[in-house]
PDB file of C-alpha atoms in Angstrom:
ATOM      1  CA  UNK A   1      91.295  63.077 181.171  1.00  0.00           C
ATOM      2  CA  UNK A   2      91.210  59.999 178.932  1.00  0.00           C
ATOM      3  CA  UNK A   3      88.225  61.263 176.965  1.00  0.00           C
ATOM      4  CA  UNK A   4      89.655  60.439 173.548  1.00  0.00           C
ATOM      5  CA  UNK A   5      90.741  56.917 174.441  1.00  0.00           C
ATOM      6  CA  UNK A   6      87.194  56.125 175.620  1.00  0.00           C
ATOM      7  CA  UNK A   7      85.770  57.589 172.412  1.00  0.00           C
ATOM      8  CA  UNK A   8      88.342  55.609 170.411  1.00  0.00           C
ATOM      9  CA  UNK A   9      87.325  52.345 172.098  1.00  0.00           C
ATOM     10  CA  UNK A  10      83.646  53.076 171.447  1.00  0.00           C
ATOM     11  CA  UNK A  11      84.403  53.920 167.832  1.00  0.00           C
ATOM     12  CA  UNK A  12      86.273  50.634 167.424  1.00  0.00           C
ATOM     13  CA  UNK A  13      83.193  48.806 168.676  1.00  0.00           C
ATOM     14  CA  UNK A  14      81.012  50.696 166.192  1.00  0.00           C
ATOM     15  CA  UNK A  15      83.518  50.030 163.395  1.00  0.00           C
ATOM     16  CA  UNK A  16      83.274  46.281 164.028  1.00  0.00           C
ATOM     17  CA  UNK A  17      79.476  46.280 163.928  1.00  0.00           C
ATOM     18  CA  UNK A  18      77.879  44.630 160.902  1.00  0.00           C
ATOM     19  CA  UNK A  19      76.057  47.874 160.090  1.00  0.00           C
ATOM     20  CA  UNK A  20      79.206  49.987 160.395  1.00  0.00           C
ATOM     21  CA  UNK A  21      79.194  51.031 156.709  1.00  0.00           C
ATOM     22  CA  UNK A  22      75.652  52.348 157.154  1.00  0.00           C
ATOM     23  CA  UNK A  23      76.680  54.260 160.284  1.00  0.00           C
ATOM     24  CA  UNK A  24      79.653  55.661 158.389  1.00  0.00           C
ATOM     25  CA  UNK A  25      77.394  56.825 155.544  1.00  0.00           C
ATOM     26  CA  UNK A  26      74.977  58.522 157.956  1.00  0.00           C
ATOM     27  CA  UNK A  27      77.816  60.160 159.905  1.00  0.00           C
ATOM     28  CA  UNK A  28      79.438  61.373 156.667  1.00  0.00           C
ATOM     29  CA  UNK A  29      76.179  62.901 155.452  1.00  0.00           C
ATOM     30  CA  UNK A  30      75.349  64.523 158.793  1.00  0.00           C
ATOM     31  CA  UNK A  31      78.831  65.957 159.387  1.00  0.00           C
ATOM     32  CA  UNK A  32      78.781  67.865 156.101  1.00  0.00           C
ATOM     33  CA  UNK A  33      75.606  69.724 156.961  1.00  0.00           C
ATOM     34  CA  UNK A  34      74.920  69.866 160.705  1.00  0.00           C
ATOM     35  CA  UNK A  35      76.676  67.265 162.919  1.00  0.00           C
ATOM     36  CA  UNK A  36      79.930  68.180 164.749  1.00  0.00           C
ATOM     37  CA  UNK A  37      81.874  64.879 164.622  1.00  0.00           C
ATOM     38  CA  UNK A  38      83.935  64.237 161.471  1.00  0.00           C
ATOM     39  CA  UNK A  39      83.623  60.833 159.759  1.00  0.00           C
ATOM     40  CA  UNK A  40      87.397  60.278 160.013  1.00  0.00           C
ATOM     41  CA  UNK A  41      86.857  59.012 163.571  1.00  0.00           C
ATOM     42  CA  UNK A  42      84.919  56.069 162.176  1.00  0.00           C
ATOM     43  CA  UNK A  43      86.641  55.733 158.794  1.00  0.00           C
ATOM     44  CA  UNK A  44      90.104  55.264 160.327  1.00  0.00           C
ATOM     45  CA  UNK A  45      89.229  52.358 162.644  1.00  0.00           C
ATOM     46  CA  UNK A  46      87.176  50.708 159.905  1.00  0.00           C
ATOM     47  CA  UNK A  47      90.127  50.932 157.499  1.00  0.00           C
ATOM     48  CA  UNK A  48      92.368  49.632 160.276  1.00  0.00           C
ATOM     49  CA  UNK A  49      90.088  46.677 160.984  1.00  0.00           C
ATOM     50  CA  UNK A  50      89.609  45.805 157.299  1.00  0.00           C
ATOM     51  CA  UNK A  51      92.496  47.209 155.203  1.00  0.00           C
ATOM     52  CA  UNK A  52      91.268  45.332 152.126  1.00  0.00           C
ATOM     53  CA  UNK A  53      88.053  47.424 152.274  1.00  0.00           C
ATOM     54  CA  UNK A  54      89.736  50.750 153.112  1.00  0.00           C
ATOM     55  CA  UNK A  55      89.233  52.252 149.638  1.00  0.00           C
ATOM     56  CA  UNK A  56      85.606  51.127 149.604  1.00  0.00           C
ATOM     57  CA  UNK A  57      85.046  52.867 152.956  1.00  0.00           C
ATOM     58  CA  UNK A  58      86.780  56.020 151.659  1.00  0.00           C
ATOM     59  CA  UNK A  59      84.526  56.063 148.576  1.00  0.00           C
ATOM     60  CA  UNK A  60      81.424  55.563 150.724  1.00  0.00           C
ATOM     61  CA  UNK A  61      82.511  58.376 153.040  1.00  0.00           C
ATOM     62  CA  UNK A  62      83.212  60.682 150.099  1.00  0.00           C
ATOM     63  CA  UNK A  63      79.892  60.100 148.347  1.00  0.00           C
ATOM     64  CA  UNK A  64      77.791  60.606 151.469  1.00  0.00           C
ATOM     65  CA  UNK A  65      79.882  63.583 152.581  1.00  0.00           C
ATOM     66  CA  UNK A  66      79.241  65.278 149.229  1.00  0.00           C
ATOM     67  CA  UNK A  67      75.520  64.446 149.454  1.00  0.00           C
ATOM     68  CA  UNK A  68      75.507  65.923 152.967  1.00  0.00           C
ATOM     69  CA  UNK A  69      77.356  68.922 151.583  1.00  0.00           C
ATOM     70  CA  UNK A  70      74.555  69.409 149.068  1.00  0.00           C
ATOM     71  CA  UNK A  71      72.082  69.285 151.955  1.00  0.00           C
ATOM     72  CA  UNK A  72      74.173  71.948 153.746  1.00  0.00           C
ATOM     73  CA  UNK A  73      74.141  73.970 150.534  1.00  0.00           C
ATOM     74  CA  UNK A  74      70.323  73.765 150.487  1.00  0.00           C
ATOM     75  CA  UNK A  75      70.213  74.860 154.130  1.00  0.00           C
ATOM     76  CA  UNK A  76      72.270  77.915 153.225  1.00  0.00           C
ATOM     77  CA  UNK A  77      70.267  78.605 150.087  1.00  0.00           C
ATOM     78  CA  UNK A  78      66.784  78.276 151.576  1.00  0.00           C
ATOM     79  CA  UNK A  79      67.140  78.758 155.321  1.00  0.00           C
ATOM     80  CA  UNK A  80      70.189  80.852 156.222  1.00  0.00           C
ATOM     81  CA  UNK A  81      68.009  83.191 158.308  1.00  0.00           C
ATOM     82  CA  UNK A  82      66.744  80.231 160.336  1.00  0.00           C
ATOM     83  CA  UNK A  83      70.159  78.649 160.961  1.00  0.00           C
ATOM     84  CA  UNK A  84      72.123  81.856 161.582  1.00  0.00           C
ATOM     85  CA  UNK A  85      71.166  81.905 165.302  1.00  0.00           C
ATOM     86  CA  UNK A  86      72.505  78.331 165.586  1.00  0.00           C
ATOM     87  CA  UNK A  87      75.749  79.306 163.840  1.00  0.00           C
ATOM     88  CA  UNK A  88      76.129  82.106 166.390  1.00  0.00           C
ATOM     89  CA  UNK A  89      75.103  79.892 169.341  1.00  0.00           C
ATOM     90  CA  UNK A  90      77.686  77.230 168.470  1.00  0.00           C
ATOM     91  CA  UNK A  91      80.430  79.823 168.137  1.00  0.00           C
ATOM     92  CA  UNK A  92      80.835  79.392 164.370  1.00  0.00           C
ATOM     93  CA  UNK A  93      79.972  82.943 163.263  1.00  0.00           C
ATOM     94  CA  UNK A  94      83.621  83.890 162.808  1.00  0.00           C
ATOM     95  CA  UNK A  95      84.259  80.749 160.771  1.00  0.00           C
ATOM     96  CA  UNK A  96      81.132  81.395 158.709  1.00  0.00           C
ATOM     97  CA  UNK A  97      82.157  84.994 157.977  1.00  0.00           C
ATOM     98  CA  UNK A  98      85.682  83.838 157.104  1.00  0.00           C
ATOM     99  CA  UNK A  99      84.231  81.245 154.729  1.00  0.00           C
ATOM    100  CA  UNK A 100      82.114  83.942 153.061  1.00  0.00           C
ATOM    101  CA  UNK A 101      85.142  86.196 152.599  1.00  0.00           C
ATOM    102  CA  UNK A 102      87.134  83.323 151.102  1.00  0.00           C
ATOM    103  CA  UNK A 103      84.257  82.439 148.746  1.00  0.00           C
ATOM    104  CA  UNK A 104      84.120  86.009 147.492  1.00  0.00           C
ATOM    105  CA  UNK A 105      87.859  85.977 146.817  1.00  0.00           C
ATOM    106  CA  UNK A 106      88.626  82.384 145.751  1.00  0.00           C
ATOM    107  CA  UNK A 107      85.298  80.683 144.877  1.00  0.00           C
ATOM    108  CA  UNK A 108      85.785  77.064 143.713  1.00  0.00           C
ATOM    109  CA  UNK A 109      89.191  76.688 145.382  1.00  0.00           C
ATOM    110  CA  UNK A 110      87.761  77.379 148.840  1.00  0.00           C
ATOM    111  CA  UNK A 111      85.488  74.338 148.654  1.00  0.00           C
ATOM    112  CA  UNK A 112      88.367  72.181 147.481  1.00  0.00           C
ATOM    113  CA  UNK A 113      90.643  73.324 150.306  1.00  0.00           C
ATOM    114  CA  UNK A 114      87.786  73.149 152.843  1.00  0.00           C
ATOM    115  CA  UNK A 115      87.901  69.370 152.542  1.00  0.00           C
ATOM    116  CA  UNK A 116      91.206  69.470 154.430  1.00  0.00           C
ATOM    117  CA  UNK A 117      90.568  72.542 156.593  1.00  0.00           C
ATOM    118  CA  UNK A 118      90.272  72.499 160.396  1.00  0.00           C
ATOM    119  CA  UNK A 119      87.206  74.731 159.994  1.00  0.00           C
ATOM    120  CA  UNK A 120      84.120  72.473 160.008  1.00  0.00           C
ATOM    121  CA  UNK A 121      83.079  71.603 156.442  1.00  0.00           C
ATOM    122  CA  UNK A 122      79.417  72.303 157.210  1.00  0.00           C
ATOM    123  CA  UNK A 123      80.321  75.989 157.591  1.00  0.00           C
ATOM    124  CA  UNK A 124      81.537  75.995 153.988  1.00  0.00           C
ATOM    125  CA  UNK A 125      78.554  74.072 152.625  1.00  0.00           C
ATOM    126  CA  UNK A 126      76.036  76.399 154.278  1.00  0.00           C
ATOM    127  CA  UNK A 127      78.000  79.498 153.214  1.00  0.00           C
ATOM    128  CA  UNK A 128      78.191  78.186 149.628  1.00  0.00           C
ATOM    129  CA  UNK A 129      74.408  77.884 149.525  1.00  0.00           C
ATOM    130  CA  UNK A 130      73.843  81.268 151.142  1.00  0.00           C
ATOM    131  CA  UNK A 131      76.160  82.874 148.566  1.00  0.00           C
ATOM    132  CA  UNK A 132      74.572  80.848 145.734  1.00  0.00           C
ATOM    133  CA  UNK A 133      77.859  79.392 144.565  1.00  0.00           C
ATOM    134  CA  UNK A 134      77.281  77.496 141.284  1.00  0.00           C
ATOM    135  CA  UNK A 135      76.282  73.911 142.163  1.00  0.00           C
ATOM    136  CA  UNK A 136      78.386  71.972 139.631  1.00  0.00           C
ATOM    137  CA  UNK A 137      81.727  73.551 140.688  1.00  0.00           C
ATOM    138  CA  UNK A 138      80.664  73.117 144.321  1.00  0.00           C
ATOM    139  CA  UNK A 139      80.049  69.381 143.817  1.00  0.00           C
ATOM    140  CA  UNK A 140      83.276  68.879 141.826  1.00  0.00           C
ATOM    141  CA  UNK A 141      85.370  70.722 144.418  1.00  0.00           C
ATOM    142  CA  UNK A 142      83.670  68.762 147.204  1.00  0.00           C
ATOM    143  CA  UNK A 143      84.411  65.453 145.479  1.00  0.00           C
ATOM    144  CA  UNK A 144      88.077  66.315 145.024  1.00  0.00           C
ATOM    145  CA  UNK A 145      88.597  67.933 148.442  1.00  0.00           C
ATOM    146  CA  UNK A 146      86.639  65.511 150.577  1.00  0.00           C
ATOM    147  CA  UNK A 147      87.670  62.517 148.480  1.00  0.00           C
ATOM    148  CA  UNK A 148      91.324  63.502 148.769  1.00  0.00           C
ATOM    149  CA  UNK A 149      91.052  63.717 152.524  1.00  0.00           C
ATOM    150  CA  UNK A 150      89.148  60.466 153.054  1.00  0.00           C
ATOM    151  CA  UNK A 151      91.206  58.422 150.607  1.00  0.00           C
ATOM    152  CA  UNK A 152      94.384  59.734 152.264  1.00  0.00           C
ATOM    153  CA  UNK A 153      93.103  58.683 155.702  1.00  0.00           C
ATOM    154  CA  UNK A 154      92.001  55.264 154.441  1.00  0.00           C
ATOM    155  CA  UNK A 155      95.242  54.631 152.552  1.00  0.00           C
ATOM    156  CA  UNK A 156      97.491  55.695 155.417  1.00  0.00           C
ATOM    157  CA  UNK A 157      95.587  53.727 158.035  1.00  0.00           C
ATOM    158  CA  UNK A 158      95.108  50.739 155.732  1.00  0.00           C
ATOM    159  CA  UNK A 159      98.805  50.779 154.818  1.00  0.00           C
ATOM    160  CA  UNK A 160      99.991  51.224 158.404  1.00  0.00           C
ATOM    161  CA  UNK A 161      97.531  48.620 159.615  1.00  0.00           C
ATOM    162  CA  UNK A 162      98.376  46.696 162.745  1.00  0.00           C
ATOM    163  CA  UNK A 163     101.741  48.487 163.093  1.00  0.00           C
ATOM    164  CA  UNK A 164     100.005  51.817 163.680  1.00  0.00           C
ATOM    165  CA  UNK A 165      97.215  50.637 165.990  1.00  0.00           C
ATOM    166  CA  UNK A 166      99.292  50.206 169.189  1.00  0.00           C
ATOM    167  CA  UNK A 167     100.846  53.652 168.718  1.00  0.00           C
ATOM    168  CA  UNK A 168      97.467  55.217 168.023  1.00  0.00           C
ATOM    169  CA  UNK A 169      95.975  53.562 171.093  1.00  0.00           C
ATOM    170  CA  UNK A 170      98.868  54.695 173.285  1.00  0.00           C
ATOM    171  CA  UNK A 171      98.868  58.332 172.119  1.00  0.00           C
ATOM    172  CA  UNK A 172      95.214  58.926 171.198  1.00  0.00           C
ATOM    173  CA  UNK A 173      94.574  61.233 174.164  1.00  0.00           C
ATOM    174  CA  UNK A 174      97.672  63.299 173.392  1.00  0.00           C
ATOM    175  CA  UNK A 175      96.656  63.501 169.720  1.00  0.00           C
ATOM    176  CA  UNK A 176      93.074  64.409 170.628  1.00  0.00           C
ATOM    177  CA  UNK A 177      93.999  67.189 173.047  1.00  0.00           C
ATOM    178  CA  UNK A 178      96.710  68.407 170.673  1.00  0.00           C
ATOM    179  CA  UNK A 179      94.105  68.704 167.927  1.00  0.00           C
ATOM    180  CA  UNK A 180      91.757  70.612 170.226  1.00  0.00           C
ATOM    181  CA  UNK A 181      94.557  73.035 171.118  1.00  0.00           C
ATOM    182  CA  UNK A 182      95.462  73.502 167.444  1.00  0.00           C
ATOM    183  CA  UNK A 183      91.827  74.181 166.550  1.00  0.00           C
ATOM    184  CA  UNK A 184      91.514  76.751 169.330  1.00  0.00           C
ATOM    185  CA  UNK A 185      94.769  78.402 168.253  1.00  0.00           C
ATOM    186  CA  UNK A 186      93.595  78.437 164.607  1.00  0.00           C
ATOM    187  CA  UNK A 187      90.297  79.968 165.682  1.00  0.00           C
ATOM    188  CA  UNK A 188      91.987  82.828 167.541  1.00  0.00           C
ATOM    189  CA  UNK A 189      94.532  83.292 164.771  1.00  0.00           C
ATOM    190  CA  UNK A 190      91.790  83.582 162.125  1.00  0.00           C
ATOM    191  CA  UNK A 191      89.823  86.058 164.231  1.00  0.00           C
TER     192      UNK A 191
END
């Protein structure tokens, strides 16, 4: 069951590609509105491979994640009826309803915290649009939340550099499956 180590090796190959920053931008945009894989999986190896560019990659990830978040917002604003069956089909209805409840209670702060949450960010962006959360606070909270997350990843990986890579490679499958278990536990806890 070495699924994550194979994905890690593939991601390292993508991260070394000359168009890797473009791939990272596209992944960051897509993940914030409809795609399931978070950009951290590409940001981390890119920061590891080029620590001197780690902050640049974090900024790129942040900007395109926020732009993707705005696209998710537009999906929620204009097409929530069309995407609701997909939210249900992909098992995200509970997360979507939880995001709505949190928006009603905490507003701006939910978007900020969502940048670090195990609940997929796209759920929050679509819910924000469906609930017509004011756009400027949404963008500001997205910049701070997502930026905080991506700069933290880039700084930690860039700082740890080659010292961290052998440990990451050795334990990537354990970390991957541990994360899956934590996400499942969080899902059942929040239900």
